[in-house]
PDB file of C-alpha atoms in Angstrom:
ATOM      1  CA  MET A   1      92.414 256.490 -90.250  1.00  0.00           C
ATOM      2  CA  GLY A   2      90.087 258.154 -87.634  1.00  0.00           C
ATOM      3  CA  GLU A   3      86.339 257.453 -86.832  1.00  0.00           C
ATOM      4  CA  ILE A   4      84.270 259.066 -89.656  1.00  0.00           C
ATOM      5  CA  MET A   5      81.114 259.134 -87.437  1.00  0.00           C
ATOM      6  CA  HIS A   6      80.372 259.109 -83.664  1.00  0.00           C
ATOM      7  CA  GLU A   7      77.310 259.055 -81.442  1.00  0.00           C
ATOM      8  CA  ARG A   8      76.288 262.209 -79.343  1.00  0.00           C
ATOM      9  CA  ALA A   9      73.499 262.511 -76.802  1.00  0.00           C
ATOM     10  CA  ILE A  10      70.808 264.911 -78.092  1.00  0.00           C
ATOM     11  CA  VAL A  11      67.318 265.995 -77.295  1.00  0.00           C
ATOM     12  CA  LYS A  12      64.926 265.513 -80.241  1.00  0.00           C
ATOM     13  CA  TYR A  13      61.494 267.105 -80.568  1.00  0.00           C
ATOM     14  CA  GLU A  14      59.085 264.727 -82.309  1.00  0.00           C
ATOM     15  CA  ASN A  15      55.265 264.175 -82.117  1.00  0.00           C
ATOM     16  CA  GLY A  16      54.718 266.972 -79.705  1.00  0.00           C
ATOM     17  CA  ARG A  17      57.225 265.895 -77.031  1.00  0.00           C
ATOM     18  CA  LEU A  18      61.104 266.111 -76.292  1.00  0.00           C
ATOM     19  CA  VAL A  19      62.934 262.911 -76.054  1.00  0.00           C
ATOM     20  CA  ASN A  20      66.588 262.188 -74.966  1.00  0.00           C
ATOM     21  CA  LEU A  21      68.357 259.943 -77.322  1.00  0.00           C
ATOM     22  CA  ARG A  22      71.736 259.382 -79.262  1.00  0.00           C
ATOM     23  CA  ASP A  23      72.275 260.531 -82.669  1.00  0.00           C
ATOM     24  CA  THR A  24      75.026 259.542 -85.261  1.00  0.00           C
ATOM     25  CA  ILE A  25      77.253 262.574 -86.189  1.00  0.00           C
ATOM     26  CA  ALA A  26      79.627 262.862 -89.138  1.00  0.00           C
ATOM     27  CA  THR A  27      83.225 263.620 -87.881  1.00  0.00           C
ATOM     28  CA  GLU A  28      84.693 266.923 -88.880  1.00  0.00           C
ATOM     29  CA  THR A  29      88.494 267.416 -88.447  1.00  0.00           C
ATOM     30  CA  ALA A  30      91.163 269.743 -89.569  1.00  0.00           C
ATOM     31  CA  LEU A  31      94.190 268.391 -91.488  1.00  0.00           C
ATOM     32  CA  THR A  32      97.149 270.568 -92.278  1.00  0.00           C
ATOM     33  CA  VAL A  33      99.299 269.497 -95.149  1.00  0.00           C
ATOM     34  CA  ARG A  34     103.091 270.154 -94.814  1.00  0.00           C
ATOM     35  CA  VAL A  35     105.135 269.771 -98.057  1.00  0.00           C
ATOM     36  CA  ASN A  36     108.844 269.633 -97.947  1.00  0.00           C
ATOM     37  CA  ASN A  37     108.779 270.983 -94.386  1.00  0.00           C
ATOM     38  CA  GLU A  38     106.689 273.931 -95.331  1.00  0.00           C
ATOM     39  CA  GLU A  39     102.999 274.325 -94.326  1.00  0.00           C
ATOM     40  CA  PHE A  40     101.091 274.233 -97.559  1.00  0.00           C
ATOM     41  CA  ALA A  41      97.316 274.151 -96.928  1.00  0.00           C
ATOM     42  CA  THR A  42      94.836 273.189 -94.129  1.00  0.00           C
ATOM     43  CA  MET A  43      91.661 271.387 -95.050  1.00  0.00           C
ATOM     44  CA  VAL A  44      88.551 270.588 -93.019  1.00  0.00           C
ATOM     45  CA  CYS A  45      87.604 266.939 -93.826  1.00  0.00           C
ATOM     46  CA  THR A  46      86.314 263.534 -92.797  1.00  0.00           C
ATOM     47  CA  PRO A  47      89.169 261.381 -91.390  1.00  0.00           C
ATOM     48  CA  SER A  48      88.937 258.694 -93.905  1.00  0.00           C
ATOM     49  CA  HIS A  49      91.125 257.545 -96.929  1.00  0.00           C
ATOM     50  CA  MET A  50      93.540 260.351 -95.759  1.00  0.00           C
ATOM     51  CA  GLU A  51      96.304 259.303 -97.962  1.00  0.00           C
ATOM     52  CA  GLU A  52      94.181 259.173-101.092  1.00  0.00           C
ATOM     53  CA  LEU A  53      92.804 262.753-100.057  1.00  0.00           C
ATOM     54  CA  VAL A  54      96.306 264.265 -99.749  1.00  0.00           C
ATOM     55  CA  THR A  55      97.502 262.496-102.977  1.00  0.00           C
ATOM     56  CA  GLY A  56      94.540 263.790-104.913  1.00  0.00           C
ATOM     57  CA  PHE A  57      94.701 267.214-103.361  1.00  0.00           C
ATOM     58  CA  LEU A  58      98.386 267.526-104.313  1.00  0.00           C
ATOM     59  CA  ALA A  59      97.580 266.495-107.969  1.00  0.00           C
ATOM     60  CA  SER A  60      94.706 268.879-108.220  1.00  0.00           C
ATOM     61  CA  GLU A  61      96.860 271.629-107.033  1.00  0.00           C
ATOM     62  CA  GLY A  62      99.449 270.713-109.717  1.00  0.00           C
ATOM     63  CA  LEU A  63     102.353 269.799-107.078  1.00  0.00           C
ATOM     64  CA  ILE A  64     102.508 266.302-108.455  1.00  0.00           C
ATOM     65  CA  ARG A  65     101.548 264.327-111.532  1.00  0.00           C
ATOM     66  CA  LEU A  66     101.991 260.856-110.291  1.00  0.00           C
ATOM     67  CA  PRO A  67     102.253 259.062-107.020  1.00  0.00           C
ATOM     68  CA  GLU A  68     106.076 258.476-107.760  1.00  0.00           C
ATOM     69  CA  ASP A  69     106.472 262.181-107.400  1.00  0.00           C
ATOM     70  CA  ILE A  70     106.027 261.647-103.649  1.00  0.00           C
ATOM     71  CA  GLU A  71     109.077 260.536-101.864  1.00  0.00           C
ATOM     72  CA  SER A  72     107.245 260.023 -98.603  1.00  0.00           C
ATOM     73  CA  LEU A  73     103.645 260.602 -97.159  1.00  0.00           C
ATOM     74  CA  THR A  74     102.430 260.084 -93.618  1.00  0.00           C
ATOM     75  CA  VAL A  75      99.313 261.072 -91.917  1.00  0.00           C
ATOM     76  CA  ASP A  76      99.170 261.885 -88.201  1.00  0.00           C
ATOM     77  CA  THR A  77      95.341 261.891 -87.540  1.00  0.00           C
ATOM     78  CA  GLY A  78      95.907 262.434 -83.761  1.00  0.00           C
ATOM     79  CA  LYS A  79      97.871 265.707 -84.453  1.00  0.00           C
ATOM     80  CA  GLY A  80      95.879 266.519 -87.575  1.00  0.00           C
ATOM     81  CA  TYR A  81      98.877 266.810 -89.860  1.00  0.00           C
ATOM     82  CA  ALA A  82      99.967 265.244 -93.160  1.00  0.00           C
ATOM     83  CA  TYR A  83     103.748 265.313 -93.811  1.00  0.00           C
ATOM     84  CA  VAL A  84     104.901 265.164 -97.320  1.00  0.00           C
ATOM     85  CA  THR A  85     108.249 264.942 -98.925  1.00  0.00           C
ATOM     86  CA  LEU A  86     108.303 265.483-102.636  1.00  0.00           C
ATOM     87  CA  LYS A  87     111.174 264.097-104.845  1.00  0.00           C
ATOM     88  CA  ASN A  88     111.209 267.577-106.431  1.00  0.00           C
ATOM     89  CA  LYS A  89     112.238 269.672-103.437  1.00  0.00           C
ATOM     90  CA  LYS A  90     111.375 272.962-105.304  1.00  0.00           C
ATOM     91  CA  ILE A  91     107.769 273.713-104.948  1.00  0.00           C
ATOM     92  CA  SER A  92     105.638 276.944-105.666  1.00  0.00           C
ATOM     93  CA  SER A  93     104.659 279.194-102.999  1.00  0.00           C
ATOM     94  CA  ALA A  94     101.481 278.451-101.281  1.00  0.00           C
ATOM     95  CA  ASP A  95     100.485 282.084-102.082  1.00  0.00           C
ATOM     96  CA  PHE A  96     100.846 281.206-105.790  1.00  0.00           C
ATOM     97  CA  VAL A  97      97.966 278.611-105.479  1.00  0.00           C
ATOM     98  CA  THR A  98      95.410 281.226-104.719  1.00  0.00           C
ATOM     99  CA  LYS A  99      96.503 284.038-107.113  1.00  0.00           C
ATOM    100  CA  ARG A 100      94.098 284.616-109.798  1.00  0.00           C
ATOM    101  CA  VAL A 101      95.282 284.967-113.432  1.00  0.00           C
ATOM    102  CA  ILE A 102      93.670 285.565-116.647  1.00  0.00           C
ATOM    103  CA  GLY A 103      94.608 282.830-119.082  1.00  0.00           C
ATOM    104  CA  SER A 104      95.497 283.320-122.809  1.00  0.00           C
ATOM    105  CA  CYS A 105      93.081 280.732-124.081  1.00  0.00           C
ATOM    106  CA  CYS A 106      89.862 281.872-125.547  1.00  0.00           C
ATOM    107  CA  GLY A 107      87.254 280.309-123.266  1.00  0.00           C
ATOM    108  CA  LYS A 108      85.201 283.066-121.589  1.00  0.00           C
ATOM    109  CA  SER A 109      85.253 281.429-118.206  1.00  0.00           C
ATOM    110  CA  ARG A 110      88.963 280.953-118.064  1.00  0.00           C
ATOM    111  CA  GLN A 111      89.459 284.393-116.354  1.00  0.00           C
ATOM    112  CA  PHE A 112      88.130 282.841-113.179  1.00  0.00           C
ATOM    113  CA  TYR A 113      90.920 280.434-112.901  1.00  0.00           C
ATOM    114  CA  PHE A 114      93.361 280.432-110.130  1.00  0.00           C
ATOM    115  CA  HIS A 115      97.065 280.098-111.103  1.00  0.00           C
ATOM    116  CA  ASN A 116      97.070 276.343-110.437  1.00  0.00           C
ATOM    117  CA  ASP A 117      93.903 275.705-112.437  1.00  0.00           C
ATOM    118  CA  VAL A 118      95.524 277.225-115.662  1.00  0.00           C
ATOM    119  CA  GLN A 119      98.283 274.527-115.246  1.00  0.00           C
ATOM    120  CA  THR A 120      96.294 271.574-114.208  1.00  0.00           C
ATOM    121  CA  ALA A 121      92.658 271.877-115.825  1.00  0.00           C
ATOM    122  CA  LYS A 122      92.347 269.720-118.900  1.00  0.00           C
ATOM    123  CA  THR A 123      89.936 269.697-121.760  1.00  0.00           C
ATOM    124  CA  VAL A 124      88.254 266.290-121.952  1.00  0.00           C
ATOM    125  CA  THR A 125      87.778 264.816-125.317  1.00  0.00           C
ATOM    126  CA  THR A 126      86.279 261.343-124.525  1.00  0.00           C
ATOM    127  CA  LYS A 127      83.955 259.670-126.888  1.00  0.00           C
ATOM    128  CA  THR A 128      82.204 257.849-124.158  1.00  0.00           C
ATOM    129  CA  THR A 129      78.386 258.166-124.214  1.00  0.00           C
ATOM    130  CA  ILE A 130      75.687 257.126-121.649  1.00  0.00           C
ATOM    131  CA  THR A 131      72.034 256.531-122.006  1.00  0.00           C
ATOM    132  CA  PRO A 132      69.312 258.156-119.824  1.00  0.00           C
ATOM    133  CA  GLU A 133      68.562 254.839-118.156  1.00  0.00           C
ATOM    134  CA  GLN A 134      72.293 254.505-117.229  1.00  0.00           C
ATOM    135  CA  VAL A 135      72.393 257.984-115.796  1.00  0.00           C
ATOM    136  CA  ILE A 136      69.318 257.313-113.494  1.00  0.00           C
ATOM    137  CA  SER A 137      70.709 253.948-112.540  1.00  0.00           C
ATOM    138  CA  LEU A 138      74.051 255.148-111.511  1.00  0.00           C
ATOM    139  CA  MET A 139      72.715 257.814-109.271  1.00  0.00           C
ATOM    140  CA  LYS A 140      70.200 255.318-107.780  1.00  0.00           C
ATOM    141  CA  LYS A 141      72.886 252.992-107.074  1.00  0.00           C
ATOM    142  CA  MET A 142      75.285 255.608-105.466  1.00  0.00           C
ATOM    143  CA  GLN A 143      72.397 256.744-103.171  1.00  0.00           C
ATOM    144  CA  GLU A 144      71.452 253.173-102.116  1.00  0.00           C
ATOM    145  CA  GLY A 145      75.050 252.543-101.425  1.00  0.00           C
ATOM    146  CA  SER A 146      75.601 255.616 -99.352  1.00  0.00           C
ATOM    147  CA  SER A 147      75.345 254.048 -95.938  1.00  0.00           C
ATOM    148  CA  ASP A 148      77.236 256.790 -94.221  1.00  0.00           C
ATOM    149  CA  PHE A 149      75.114 259.551 -95.526  1.00  0.00           C
ATOM    150  CA  GLN A 150      72.074 257.542 -94.331  1.00  0.00           C
ATOM    151  CA  LYS A 151      73.263 257.240 -90.933  1.00  0.00           C
ATOM    152  CA  THR A 152      74.506 260.913 -90.564  1.00  0.00           C
ATOM    153  CA  GLY A 153      72.722 263.062 -93.066  1.00  0.00           C
ATOM    154  CA  GLY A 154      75.968 265.034 -93.193  1.00  0.00           C
ATOM    155  CA  LEU A 155      78.320 263.714 -95.904  1.00  0.00           C
ATOM    156  CA  HIS A 156      78.770 264.165 -99.456  1.00  0.00           C
ATOM    157  CA  ASN A 157      79.162 261.182-101.809  1.00  0.00           C
ATOM    158  CA  THR A 158      81.269 260.613-104.902  1.00  0.00           C
ATOM    159  CA  ALA A 159      81.347 257.471-107.074  1.00  0.00           C
ATOM    160  CA  LEU A 160      83.663 256.663-109.896  1.00  0.00           C
ATOM    161  CA  CYS A 161      81.594 254.637-112.454  1.00  0.00           C
ATOM    162  CA  THR A 162      81.679 253.045-115.816  1.00  0.00           C
ATOM    163  CA  THR A 163      78.536 253.817-117.744  1.00  0.00           C
ATOM    164  CA  GLU A 164      77.078 250.300-116.278  1.00  0.00           C
ATOM    165  CA  ASP A 165      78.156 250.303-112.681  1.00  0.00           C
ATOM    166  CA  ILE A 166      79.911 251.906-109.597  1.00  0.00           C
ATOM    167  CA  LEU A 167      83.678 251.083-109.390  1.00  0.00           C
ATOM    168  CA  LEU A 168      84.287 252.772-105.933  1.00  0.00           C
ATOM    169  CA  SER A 169      82.695 255.582-103.805  1.00  0.00           C
ATOM    170  CA  ARG A 170      84.078 257.940-101.243  1.00  0.00           C
ATOM    171  CA  SER A 171      82.338 260.272 -98.774  1.00  0.00           C
ATOM    172  CA  ASP A 172      83.295 263.426 -96.978  1.00  0.00           C
ATOM    173  CA  ILE A 173      81.981 266.462 -95.303  1.00  0.00           C
ATOM    174  CA  GLY A 174      83.470 268.486 -98.193  1.00  0.00           C
ATOM    175  CA  ARG A 175      82.260 267.674-101.791  1.00  0.00           C
ATOM    176  CA  HIS A 176      85.601 268.703-103.108  1.00  0.00           C
ATOM    177  CA  ASN A 177      87.376 266.441-100.605  1.00  0.00           C
ATOM    178  CA  ALA A 178      85.393 263.433-101.666  1.00  0.00           C
ATOM    179  CA  LEU A 179      86.662 264.045-105.373  1.00  0.00           C
ATOM    180  CA  ASP A 180      90.171 264.425-104.295  1.00  0.00           C
ATOM    181  CA  LYS A 181      89.871 261.051-102.578  1.00  0.00           C
ATOM    182  CA  ILE A 182      88.579 259.483-105.837  1.00  0.00           C
ATOM    183  CA  TYR A 183      91.506 261.182-107.696  1.00  0.00           C
ATOM    184  CA  GLY A 184      94.116 259.887-105.201  1.00  0.00           C
ATOM    185  CA  HIS A 185      92.783 256.343-105.428  1.00  0.00           C
ATOM    186  CA  CYS A 186      92.977 256.468-109.250  1.00  0.00           C
ATOM    187  CA  LEU A 187      96.326 257.874-109.375  1.00  0.00           C
ATOM    188  CA  ALA A 188      97.633 255.246-106.927  1.00  0.00           C
ATOM    189  CA  ASN A 189      96.026 252.363-108.836  1.00  0.00           C
ATOM    190  CA  ARG A 190      96.577 253.692-112.296  1.00  0.00           C
ATOM    191  CA  ILE A 191      92.948 253.550-113.317  1.00  0.00           C
ATOM    192  CA  THR A 192      92.156 255.020-116.722  1.00  0.00           C
ATOM    193  CA  LEU A 193      89.760 257.876-116.380  1.00  0.00           C
ATOM    194  CA  LYS A 194      88.952 259.153-119.872  1.00  0.00           C
ATOM    195  CA  ASP A 195      86.074 256.615-120.127  1.00  0.00           C
ATOM    196  CA  LYS A 196      84.654 256.967-116.707  1.00  0.00           C
ATOM    197  CA  VAL A 197      81.645 258.830-115.213  1.00  0.00           C
ATOM    198  CA  ILE A 198      81.618 260.720-111.841  1.00  0.00           C
ATOM    199  CA  ALA A 199      78.417 260.537-109.900  1.00  0.00           C
ATOM    200  CA  PHE A 200      78.085 263.171-107.325  1.00  0.00           C
ATOM    201  CA  SER A 201      75.694 263.995-104.472  1.00  0.00           C
ATOM    202  CA  GLY A 202      76.353 267.841-104.128  1.00  0.00           C
ATOM    203  CA  ARG A 203      75.934 271.068-105.936  1.00  0.00           C
ATOM    204  CA  ILE A 204      78.071 271.348-109.114  1.00  0.00           C
ATOM    205  CA  SER A 205      79.994 274.427-108.383  1.00  0.00           C
ATOM    206  CA  SER A 206      83.055 275.793-110.393  1.00  0.00           C
ATOM    207  CA  GLU A 207      85.400 274.155-107.902  1.00  0.00           C
ATOM    208  CA  VAL A 208      83.681 270.853-108.308  1.00  0.00           C
ATOM    209  CA  LEU A 209      83.802 271.151-112.188  1.00  0.00           C
ATOM    210  CA  LEU A 210      87.459 271.999-112.110  1.00  0.00           C
ATOM    211  CA  LYS A 211      88.381 268.967-110.035  1.00  0.00           C
ATOM    212  CA  VAL A 212      86.438 266.649-112.421  1.00  0.00           C
ATOM    213  CA  SER A 213      88.392 268.220-115.341  1.00  0.00           C
ATOM    214  CA  LYS A 214      91.699 267.568-113.557  1.00  0.00           C
ATOM    215  CA  ILE A 215      90.563 264.058-112.909  1.00  0.00           C
ATOM    216  CA  GLY A 216      89.828 263.639-116.601  1.00  0.00           C
ATOM    217  CA  ALA A 217      86.286 262.412-116.635  1.00  0.00           C
ATOM    218  CA  GLY A 218      84.013 263.577-119.359  1.00  0.00           C
ATOM    219  CA  ILE A 219      80.686 263.029-117.749  1.00  0.00           C
ATOM    220  CA  LEU A 220      79.545 264.314-114.373  1.00  0.00           C
ATOM    221  CA  ILE A 221      76.073 263.595-113.090  1.00  0.00           C
ATOM    222  CA  SER A 222      74.648 264.922-109.805  1.00  0.00           C
ATOM    223  CA  LYS A 223      71.318 265.024-107.872  1.00  0.00           C
ATOM    224  CA  SER A 224      71.731 268.728-107.299  1.00  0.00           C
ATOM    225  CA  ALA A 225      71.957 271.999-109.202  1.00  0.00           C
ATOM    226  CA  PRO A 226      75.013 273.476-111.136  1.00  0.00           C
ATOM    227  CA  THR A 227      76.119 277.210-110.969  1.00  0.00           C
ATOM    228  CA  SER A 228      76.388 279.458-113.871  1.00  0.00           C
ATOM    229  CA  LEU A 229      80.191 279.495-113.846  1.00  0.00           C
ATOM    230  CA  ALA A 230      80.331 275.770-113.550  1.00  0.00           C
ATOM    231  CA  ILE A 231      78.125 275.441-116.775  1.00  0.00           C
ATOM    232  CA  ASP A 232      80.533 277.869-118.536  1.00  0.00           C
ATOM    233  CA  LEU A 233      83.612 275.839-117.462  1.00  0.00           C
ATOM    234  CA  ALA A 234      81.805 272.664-118.533  1.00  0.00           C
ATOM    235  CA  GLU A 235      81.270 273.980-121.923  1.00  0.00           C
ATOM    236  CA  ASP A 236      84.875 275.208-122.229  1.00  0.00           C
ATOM    237  CA  LEU A 237      86.528 272.057-120.890  1.00  0.00           C
ATOM    238  CA  GLY A 238      84.320 269.452-122.882  1.00  0.00           C
ATOM    239  CA  ILE A 239      82.563 267.956-119.915  1.00  0.00           C
ATOM    240  CA  THR A 240      78.968 266.829-119.907  1.00  0.00           C
ATOM    241  CA  ALA A 241      77.322 268.196-116.720  1.00  0.00           C
ATOM    242  CA  VAL A 242      74.002 266.717-115.731  1.00  0.00           C
ATOM    243  CA  GLY A 243      72.090 267.913-112.702  1.00  0.00           C
ATOM    244  CA  PHE A 244      68.886 267.227-110.889  1.00  0.00           C
ATOM    245  CA  VAL A 245      69.008 263.521-111.397  1.00  0.00           C
ATOM    246  CA  ARG A 246      65.930 262.718-109.448  1.00  0.00           C
ATOM    247  CA  GLY A 247      62.693 260.732-109.796  1.00  0.00           C
ATOM    248  CA  GLY A 248      63.481 259.455-113.286  1.00  0.00           C
ATOM    249  CA  ARG A 249      64.420 262.808-114.811  1.00  0.00           C
ATOM    250  CA  PHE A 250      67.468 265.171-115.082  1.00  0.00           C
ATOM    251  CA  ASN A 251      68.718 268.242-116.943  1.00  0.00           C
ATOM    252  CA  VAL A 252      71.761 268.190-119.291  1.00  0.00           C
ATOM    253  CA  TYR A 253      73.592 271.547-119.005  1.00  0.00           C
ATOM    254  CA  SER A 254      76.597 271.043-121.420  1.00  0.00           C
ATOM    255  CA  HIS A 255      77.735 268.749-124.274  1.00  0.00           C
ATOM    256  CA  PRO A 256      74.492 266.881-124.513  1.00  0.00           C
ATOM    257  CA  GLU A 257      75.920 264.914-127.468  1.00  0.00           C
ATOM    258  CA  ARG A 258      77.127 262.303-124.882  1.00  0.00           C
ATOM    259  CA  ILE A 259      73.746 261.540-123.883  1.00  0.00           C
ATOM    260  CA  GLU A 260      72.215 258.730-126.143  1.00  0.00           C
ATOM    261  CA  GLY A 261      68.483 258.920-126.869  1.00  0.00           C
TER     262      GLY A 261
END
């Protein structure tokens, strides 16, 4: 695992003067994933929890369902490569991953799915509910525990939670990468996800919403805004999307029946 942050000399303007000092910067690196000796994808990420990241990414792309589907996985952070051998030596073309298709299901947002999303996005049917006080408490705990963000100001944070507390958190320069790290950890440790909550620092985009669907959590809370397509997807996929969790208030954009009160 590489360094997720480092110091750089900078010039800061403050109180009417320029000052030389050192600042803590988030590390950004490229990781190319090779699957069965073929280049599959390159992602830009923070070099932490890399095996979790690759495992979660492969699961969200539909190449694996369980960690046991991986024969071997090694990450060379120095060269920026992850080498994966799957037990199933026949994988889909990387081009297939980004080809758009129109699904046969009736949800109006499904026409935006990529091919792999048709195969892996799941409708969530959890009966888990959460109170407004719990929503606000979880977001506060995630932000207070986000020391990497506080040091750099340049990382997204994601936390896997019960309705009462945070179980684990991950950070990355890419909000989708942070979700993949959570997913990879849960797969490796066989954590049940249907009754869990995802707390999130970034914007709820369609990509983020789809990843939460693939993870299988029914409640997503964020301090930021959702997009219109993300809300459509949340409605279709049975996910309660809560945004703008700030200052003791929030907005519920889909499936409000899971919010008690």
